[in-house]
Coordinates of C-alpha atoms and ligand atoms in Angstrom, one line a residue:
M101 CA 32.2 141.1 -6.6
K102 CA 28.6 140.2 -6.3
Q103 CA 27.5 136.7 -5.3
P104 CA 26.8 135.4 -8.9
S105 CA 30.3 136.4 -9.9
R106 CA 31.8 135.0 -6.7
A107 CA 30.1 131.7 -7.3
V108 CA 31.8 131.5 -10.7
H109 CA 35.2 132.7 -9.7
A110 CA 35.8 132.3 -6.0
G111 CA 38.6 130.0 -4.6
R112 CA 41.2 130.3 -7.3
E113 CA 43.4 132.8 -9.1
L114 CA 43.9 132.5 -12.8
G115 CA 47.2 133.5 -14.4
A116 CA 48.8 133.1 -17.8
R117 CA 48.5 129.4 -19.0
S118 CA 46.4 128.4 -16.0
P119 CA 43.9 125.7 -16.8
L120 CA 40.5 127.3 -16.9
A121 CA 39.0 124.3 -15.1
P122 CA 41.1 123.2 -12.2
D123 CA 43.5 120.3 -12.5
L124 CA 42.6 117.3 -10.3
S125 CA 45.4 116.6 -7.9
P126 CA 44.9 113.1 -6.4
A127 CA 48.4 112.9 -4.9
A128 CA 48.4 111.5 -1.4
V129 CA 51.8 113.1 -0.6
H130 CA 54.1 115.8 -2.0
V131 CA 57.9 115.6 -2.4
Y132 CA 60.3 118.1 -0.7
T133 CA 64.0 118.7 -1.3
D134 CA 64.5 121.1 1.6
L135 CA 63.8 120.2 5.2
D136 CA 63.3 123.9 6.2
D137 CA 60.8 124.2 3.4
Y138 CA 58.8 121.2 4.6
D139 CA 58.9 122.4 8.1
A140 CA 57.5 125.9 7.1
V141 CA 54.7 124.3 5.0
A142 CA 53.8 121.8 7.8
K143 CA 53.7 124.7 10.3
G144 CA 51.4 126.6 7.9
E145 CA 54.0 129.5 7.5
R146 CA 54.3 128.9 3.8
P147 CA 51.6 127.8 1.3
G148 CA 51.8 124.3 0.0
H149 CA 50.7 120.7 0.6
Y150 CA 52.5 117.8 2.1
Y151 CA 50.1 115.1 3.0
G152 CA 46.6 114.5 1.6
R153 CA 44.7 114.2 4.9
N154 CA 46.0 117.6 6.0
S155 CA 45.5 119.5 2.8
N156 CA 45.1 119.3 -1.0
S157 CA 44.8 121.8 -3.7
N158 CA 41.3 120.8 -4.8
R159 CA 40.0 120.8 -1.3
E160 CA 41.6 124.2 -0.6
M161 CA 39.9 125.7 -3.6
L162 CA 36.5 124.5 -2.5
E163 CA 37.2 125.7 1.1
R164 CA 38.2 129.2 -0.1
A165 CA 35.3 129.5 -2.5
V166 CA 32.6 128.6 0.1
A167 CA 34.3 130.8 2.7
D168 CA 34.3 133.7 0.2
L169 CA 30.6 133.2 -0.6
E170 CA 29.6 133.0 3.1
G171 CA 31.8 136.1 3.9
A172 CA 34.0 134.0 6.2
E173 CA 37.7 134.1 7.0
A174 CA 38.3 130.4 6.5
G175 CA 36.7 127.1 5.4
L176 CA 37.0 123.4 5.9
A177 CA 35.8 120.7 3.5
T178 CA 35.0 117.3 4.9
G179 CA 33.8 113.9 3.7
S180 CA 30.2 114.7 4.5
G181 CA 28.0 117.3 6.1
M182 CA 27.9 115.4 9.3
A183 CA 31.7 115.4 9.5
A184 CA 31.7 119.2 9.0
L185 CA 29.0 119.6 11.7
H186 CA 30.8 117.3 14.2
A187 CA 34.2 119.0 13.8
T188 CA 32.7 122.5 14.1
M189 CA 30.6 121.6 17.1
L190 CA 33.6 120.3 18.9
A191 CA 35.7 123.3 17.9
L192 CA 33.0 125.7 19.3
A193 CA 32.2 123.6 22.4
P194 CA 35.2 121.4 23.1
R195 CA 34.1 120.4 26.6
P196 CA 30.7 119.1 27.8
A197 CA 28.2 122.0 27.9
T198 CA 24.6 122.7 27.3
I199 CA 23.7 122.7 23.6
V200 CA 20.6 124.7 22.7
A201 CA 19.2 123.2 19.5
T202 CA 16.1 123.6 17.4
R203 CA 13.7 120.8 18.0
E204 CA 13.1 120.6 14.3
L205 CA 16.7 119.4 13.5
Y206 CA 17.7 117.2 10.7
G207 CA 17.4 113.6 11.9
G208 CA 21.1 112.8 11.5
T209 CA 22.0 115.8 13.6
M210 CA 19.5 114.8 16.2
A211 CA 21.0 111.3 16.3
L212 CA 24.5 112.8 16.6
L213 CA 23.4 114.9 19.6
K214 CA 21.6 112.1 21.4
Q215 CA 23.9 109.2 20.6
D216 CA 27.4 110.9 20.7
F217 CA 27.2 114.2 22.4
E218 CA 24.8 113.3 25.3
P219 CA 26.7 110.2 26.4
A220 CA 29.9 112.3 26.3
G221 CA 28.4 114.6 29.0
Y222 CA 26.7 117.3 26.9
E223 CA 23.2 118.3 27.8
I224 CA 20.9 118.9 24.9
H225 CA 18.1 121.5 25.3
F226 CA 15.7 121.3 22.4
V227 CA 13.6 124.5 21.8
D228 CA 11.0 125.8 19.5
L229 CA 13.1 128.6 17.8
S230 CA 10.0 130.5 16.9
D231 CA 9.5 131.2 20.6
L232 CA 12.2 133.8 21.1
D233 CA 11.5 134.1 24.9
A234 CA 12.1 130.4 25.3
V235 CA 15.3 130.7 23.2
K236 CA 16.5 133.5 25.4
R237 CA 15.9 131.5 28.6
A238 CA 17.6 128.4 27.2
L239 CA 20.7 130.4 26.1
D240 CA 21.5 131.5 29.6
G241 CA 24.6 129.5 30.6
A242 CA 24.6 127.5 27.4
G243 CA 27.9 126.5 25.6
L244 CA 26.6 126.3 22.0
A245 CA 23.4 127.2 20.0
L246 CA 22.5 125.2 16.9
A247 CA 19.9 126.1 14.2
E248 CA 19.0 125.5 10.6
T249 CA 18.2 128.3 8.3
I250 CA 15.2 126.5 7.0
T251 CA 13.7 123.6 8.9
N252 CA 13.0 120.1 7.7
P253 CA 10.4 119.0 6.7
L254 CA 8.0 121.9 7.2
C255 CA 10.3 124.6 6.0
R256 CA 9.9 127.1 8.8
V257 CA 12.4 130.0 8.9
P258 CA 13.7 130.9 12.4
D259 CA 14.8 134.4 13.1
I260 CA 18.5 133.6 13.2
E261 CA 19.3 137.3 13.3
S262 CA 17.5 137.8 16.6
I263 CA 18.9 134.5 17.9
A264 CA 22.4 135.5 17.0
T265 CA 22.0 138.8 18.9
M266 CA 20.8 137.0 22.0
A267 CA 23.6 134.4 21.7
R268 CA 26.3 137.0 21.3
E269 CA 25.0 139.0 24.3
R270 CA 25.5 135.8 26.4
G271 CA 28.8 134.8 24.8
V272 CA 27.3 131.6 23.4
P273 CA 28.7 130.5 20.0
F274 CA 26.0 130.1 17.4
L275 CA 26.4 127.5 14.6
V276 CA 24.0 127.6 11.7
D277 CA 23.3 124.7 9.3
N278 CA 22.8 126.7 6.0
T279 CA 22.3 123.6 3.8
F280 CA 18.7 124.4 2.6
A281 CA 19.3 128.1 1.8
S282 CA 22.9 128.0 0.5
P283 CA 25.1 131.1 0.7
I284 CA 23.3 132.5 -2.3
L285 CA 20.1 133.1 -0.5
C286 CA 21.3 133.6 3.1
R287 CA 24.6 134.5 4.7
P288 CA 24.2 133.7 8.5
L289 CA 27.6 135.2 9.4
D290 CA 26.3 138.6 8.2
L291 CA 23.3 138.0 10.5
G292 CA 25.6 137.4 13.5
A293 CA 26.2 133.7 13.5
T294 CA 29.6 132.4 14.7
A295 CA 30.1 129.6 12.2
V296 CA 28.1 128.0 9.3
M297 CA 28.1 124.5 7.9
H298 CA 26.7 122.9 4.8
S299 CA 25.9 119.4 3.6
A300 CA 27.6 120.1 0.2
T301 CA 25.9 116.9 -0.8
K302 CA 22.8 119.1 -1.4
Y303 CA 22.7 122.4 -3.2
I304 CA 26.5 123.1 -3.4
G305 CA 27.1 119.9 -5.2
G306 CA 23.7 120.1 -6.8
H307 CA 23.8 117.1 -9.1
S308 CA 23.1 114.2 -6.7
D309 CA 26.6 112.7 -7.3
L310 CA 28.6 113.9 -4.3
V311 CA 28.7 113.4 -0.5
A312 CA 30.6 116.3 1.1
G313 CA 30.5 118.9 3.8
V314 CA 31.9 122.4 4.3
A315 CA 32.2 124.6 7.5
V316 CA 33.2 128.2 7.5
G317 CA 33.8 130.8 10.2
S318 CA 36.7 132.7 11.8
A319 CA 40.3 131.5 11.1
A320 CA 40.5 130.4 14.8
A321 CA 37.3 128.4 14.9
I322 CA 37.9 126.7 11.5
G323 CA 41.5 126.1 12.4
S324 CA 40.3 124.2 15.4
A325 CA 37.7 122.3 13.4
R326 CA 40.3 121.5 10.8
A327 CA 42.7 120.1 13.4
R328 CA 39.9 117.8 14.6
S329 CA 39.0 116.8 11.0
V330 CA 42.6 116.0 10.2
R331 CA 43.1 114.0 13.4
T332 CA 40.0 111.9 12.8
G333 CA 40.6 111.7 9.0
T334 CA 37.3 113.2 7.8
T335 CA 38.8 115.7 5.3
L336 CA 37.3 115.6 1.8
A337 CA 38.9 113.6 -1.1
P338 CA 40.3 115.5 -4.1
F339 CA 37.8 114.4 -6.7
D340 CA 34.9 115.1 -4.4
A341 CA 36.3 118.6 -3.8
W342 CA 36.6 119.0 -7.5
L343 CA 33.0 118.0 -8.0
G344 CA 31.9 120.4 -5.2
L345 CA 33.7 123.3 -6.8
R346 CA 32.2 122.4 -10.2
G347 CA 28.8 122.4 -8.6
L348 CA 29.4 125.7 -6.9
R349 CA 30.0 127.5 -10.2
T350 CA 26.3 127.2 -11.1
L351 CA 24.9 127.6 -7.6
D352 CA 23.6 131.1 -8.1
V353 CA 21.5 130.3 -11.2
R354 CA 20.3 127.0 -9.8
M355 CA 19.2 128.6 -6.5
R356 CA 17.2 131.3 -8.3
R357 CA 15.5 128.7 -10.5
H358 CA 14.8 126.4 -7.5
S359 CA 13.3 129.4 -5.7
D360 CA 11.1 130.4 -8.6
N361 CA 9.9 126.8 -9.2
S362 CA 9.1 126.0 -5.6
I363 CA 6.9 129.1 -5.0
A364 CA 5.1 128.4 -8.3
L365 CA 4.5 124.8 -7.4
A366 CA 3.5 125.8 -3.8
R367 CA 0.9 128.2 -5.2
A368 CA -0.5 125.7 -7.7
M369 CA -0.5 122.9 -5.2
Q370 CA -2.9 124.8 -2.9
H371 CA -5.6 124.1 -5.4
M372 CA -4.8 120.4 -6.1
P373 CA -7.2 117.7 -4.9
G374 CA -6.4 115.9 -1.6
V375 CA -3.8 118.6 -0.6
A376 CA -4.7 119.6 3.0
R377 CA -1.9 122.1 3.6
V378 CA 1.1 123.4 1.7
H379 CA 4.3 124.5 3.6
H380 CA 6.4 127.1 1.9
P381 CA 7.9 130.0 3.8
L382 CA 6.9 132.5 1.2
L383 CA 3.3 131.5 0.8
E384 CA 1.0 134.2 2.2
G385 CA -0.3 132.8 5.5
S386 CA 2.9 130.8 6.3
P387 CA 4.0 131.3 9.9
S388 CA 7.4 132.1 8.5
F389 CA 6.3 134.6 5.8
A390 CA 7.5 137.8 7.6
V391 CA 10.9 136.4 8.8
A392 CA 11.6 134.6 5.5
S393 CA 10.8 137.8 3.5
R394 CA 13.2 139.8 5.7
L395 CA 16.1 137.3 5.9
M396 CA 15.8 135.7 2.4
P397 CA 14.3 138.4 0.2
E398 CA 15.5 136.8 -3.0
G399 CA 13.8 133.4 -2.4
V400 CA 14.1 130.4 -0.2
G401 CA 15.3 127.7 -2.7
G402 CA 13.6 124.5 -3.6
M403 CA 12.5 123.1 -0.3
M404 CA 8.8 122.9 0.5
A405 CA 6.3 120.3 1.9
F406 CA 2.6 119.5 1.8
D407 CA 0.2 117.3 3.8
L408 CA -1.9 114.9 1.7
E409 CA -5.2 113.6 2.9
G410 CA -5.3 109.8 3.1
G411 CA -1.9 109.3 4.6
R412 CA 0.6 106.7 3.4
A413 CA -1.8 105.1 0.9
A414 CA -2.4 108.4 -0.8
V415 CA 1.4 109.1 -0.9
Q416 CA 2.0 105.7 -2.5
R417 CA -0.7 106.3 -5.0
M418 CA 0.8 109.6 -6.0
L419 CA 4.3 108.1 -6.2
S420 CA 3.2 105.3 -8.4
R421 CA 1.7 107.8 -10.9
F422 CA 4.7 110.2 -11.2
E423 CA 6.3 110.5 -14.6
L424 CA 9.0 113.1 -13.9
V425 CA 9.3 113.4 -10.1
A426 CA 11.3 110.7 -8.2
F427 CA 11.3 109.5 -4.6
A428 CA 14.8 109.9 -3.1
A429 CA 15.9 110.5 0.5
S430 CA 18.1 113.4 -0.2
L431 CA 17.6 116.9 -1.7
G432 CA 19.2 119.8 -3.5
G433 CA 19.8 118.2 -6.8
V434 CA 18.7 119.5 -10.2
E435 CA 15.9 117.0 -10.3
T436 CA 12.6 117.3 -8.5
T437 CA 12.4 114.7 -5.8
I438 CA 10.0 113.9 -2.9
S439 CA 10.8 112.4 0.4
Y440 CA 8.4 110.9 2.9
P441 CA 9.6 111.9 6.4
E442 CA 7.7 109.2 8.2
I443 CA 10.1 106.6 6.8
T444 CA 13.1 108.8 5.9
S445 CA 14.3 111.8 7.9
H446 CA 11.9 111.3 10.9
R447 CA 11.7 107.5 11.0
S448 CA 13.5 107.4 14.4
L449 CA 10.7 109.4 16.1
T450 CA 7.5 108.0 17.5
P451 CA 4.2 108.9 15.8
Q452 CA 3.5 111.2 18.7
E453 CA 6.8 113.0 18.5
R454 CA 6.2 113.4 14.7
A455 CA 2.7 114.8 15.4
E456 CA 4.2 117.3 17.9
L457 CA 6.4 118.6 15.1
G458 CA 3.5 118.8 12.7
V459 CA 4.6 115.8 10.7
T460 CA 1.5 113.8 9.7
P461 CA 1.3 110.4 7.9
G462 CA 0.4 112.5 4.8
T463 CA 3.4 114.9 5.0
V464 CA 5.6 114.8 1.9
R465 CA 8.7 116.9 1.6
L466 CA 9.7 118.2 -1.8
S467 CA 13.0 119.2 -3.2
V468 CA 11.9 121.2 -6.2
G469 CA 14.4 120.9 -9.1
I470 CA 15.3 123.2 -12.0
E471 CA 13.1 121.6 -14.6
D472 CA 10.4 123.7 -16.3
A473 CA 8.0 124.8 -13.6
G474 CA 5.0 123.9 -15.8
D475 CA 6.2 120.3 -16.2
I476 CA 6.7 119.9 -12.5
I477 CA 3.2 121.3 -11.7
D478 CA 1.7 119.1 -14.4
D479 CA 3.3 116.0 -13.0
F480 CA 1.9 116.7 -9.5
A481 CA -1.5 117.6 -11.0
Q482 CA -1.8 114.3 -12.9
A483 CA -0.4 112.3 -10.0
L484 CA -3.0 113.8 -7.6
A485 CA -6.0 113.8 -9.9
V486 CA -9.0 112.0 -8.6
Ligands
LIG519 C1 20.0 120.0 6.8 C2 21.0 118.9 6.7 N1 22.2 119.0 7.5 C3 23.1 118.0 7.4 C4 22.9 116.9 6.7 C5 24.0 115.8 6.6 O1 24.7 115.9 5.5 P1 25.5 114.7 4.8 O2 24.5 113.7 4.5 O3 26.2 115.3 3.7 O4 26.4 114.1 5.9 C6 21.8 116.8 5.9 C7 21.5 115.6 5.1 O5 20.4 115.2 4.7 C8 20.8 117.8 5.9 O6 19.6 117.7 5.2

C-alpha cells in the first residue's frame, strides 16, 4: 500500500459487520472469566485489553496506524508529544549519558532537557546540526542524539540521513521529532533513525482539538517506552486516540495542501512590504534548499517563517488587521495561524540567545493551513499593506 492508502486504512482490519468508523471504547477495565486467559493477556502472549492505563482498543489502532505510516515495528500513543518524547528518551538512554541535541529545539524539549534530564545527571551538548563535522565530534561517546526534521521557527532542514549514518557508526541511538513533517512527507526510520516521535497535537490530529503524542520504533525500544509510559500513567485516553485516528485518515491530503499553500505564500511574501526575509526550506536561496529537496521531495508541509521590519509593533499592526489568519501558539491545524516566537516558543531565551538562533523581534512563525492559497496570500497582503 502507498502512503495515501495507508493513512486511510492503517491500524485496523475490517470484517463482515465491522463498524466502518471505529467504536469508541471508554472502558477503564475489561472482565475475564478465566484466570489463565487474563494471565496470558497481561503477559502480552494473547491479544486483548485488561486495564485502560496499559492498553485500549482505540489507542492500539492509533499506535498501529502511525507505526505503519512510519515503517516501524511498534508504536506508543501518549497524552501529549512531550510524554512520548520523555518515555522514548528514557527508553533509548535509561542512564545518565551525553545527549547531543540540535540547538534549535522546540522550547518545551529544551526545558525538559535542562530542567529534568540535566539535574538527573545527563549532559546536554547542543550543536548546530548543519555543521556535520561538529555533529560527528559531538557524537563520539554520546548516549543519545536528538533532532527535529524541520526546525522551529526558521524551518531549517538538517541532513538527518547523514546524522543517522554517523550515529549508527558510533552506536548512538538517534531519536527524531518528526512533528513538522509528518510521516507523509518524511520517514526518518527509512533514513536510518532509531526511533521517531510526534506531537500528534499538530498535523496528525490536524484540527486543533487534540493534545496527544506518538512514538514509533523497534518493538524493543517502544516496548521499553511503553513500560515507562504505563508506569508513569501518560498513556493516551480513548477518545483522544479516536480523534487522532480520525485526523490521520486525512493526513495525506492535508499535508499536500499545506505544502502547496506554504510555498505559494512564501513566494508571494517575498514581495510584500516590510518583509525583510522569508524562511521556507524550498525557497531558492534557502540554506536548506538542497537537503530539503532531497529528503522531502514532495513538500515540507505548512511551516514557514518571516522577519518583519519594525519588530513587535509591526507584528501587532499586522495581527490587528488580519481577517482570516489567527494568532495561536500551536500549529498543524487546518487553519492558518501565526505565532510570535519572542513571547511563545522562545520566550525563555534571552534576546542574545534568540539573536544567535536568528530569531529577531520581527520573526513570525506561520502554520499555513488548508484554506484557498489566494485567500491566505490576500490576507497577508492587506495586513502588511502600507
Ligand atoms: C516540534 C514539537 N515537538 C514536540 C512538541 C510537544 O508536543 P505537545 O504539546 O503535544 O506535548 C511540540 C509542541 O509544540 C512541537 O512543536
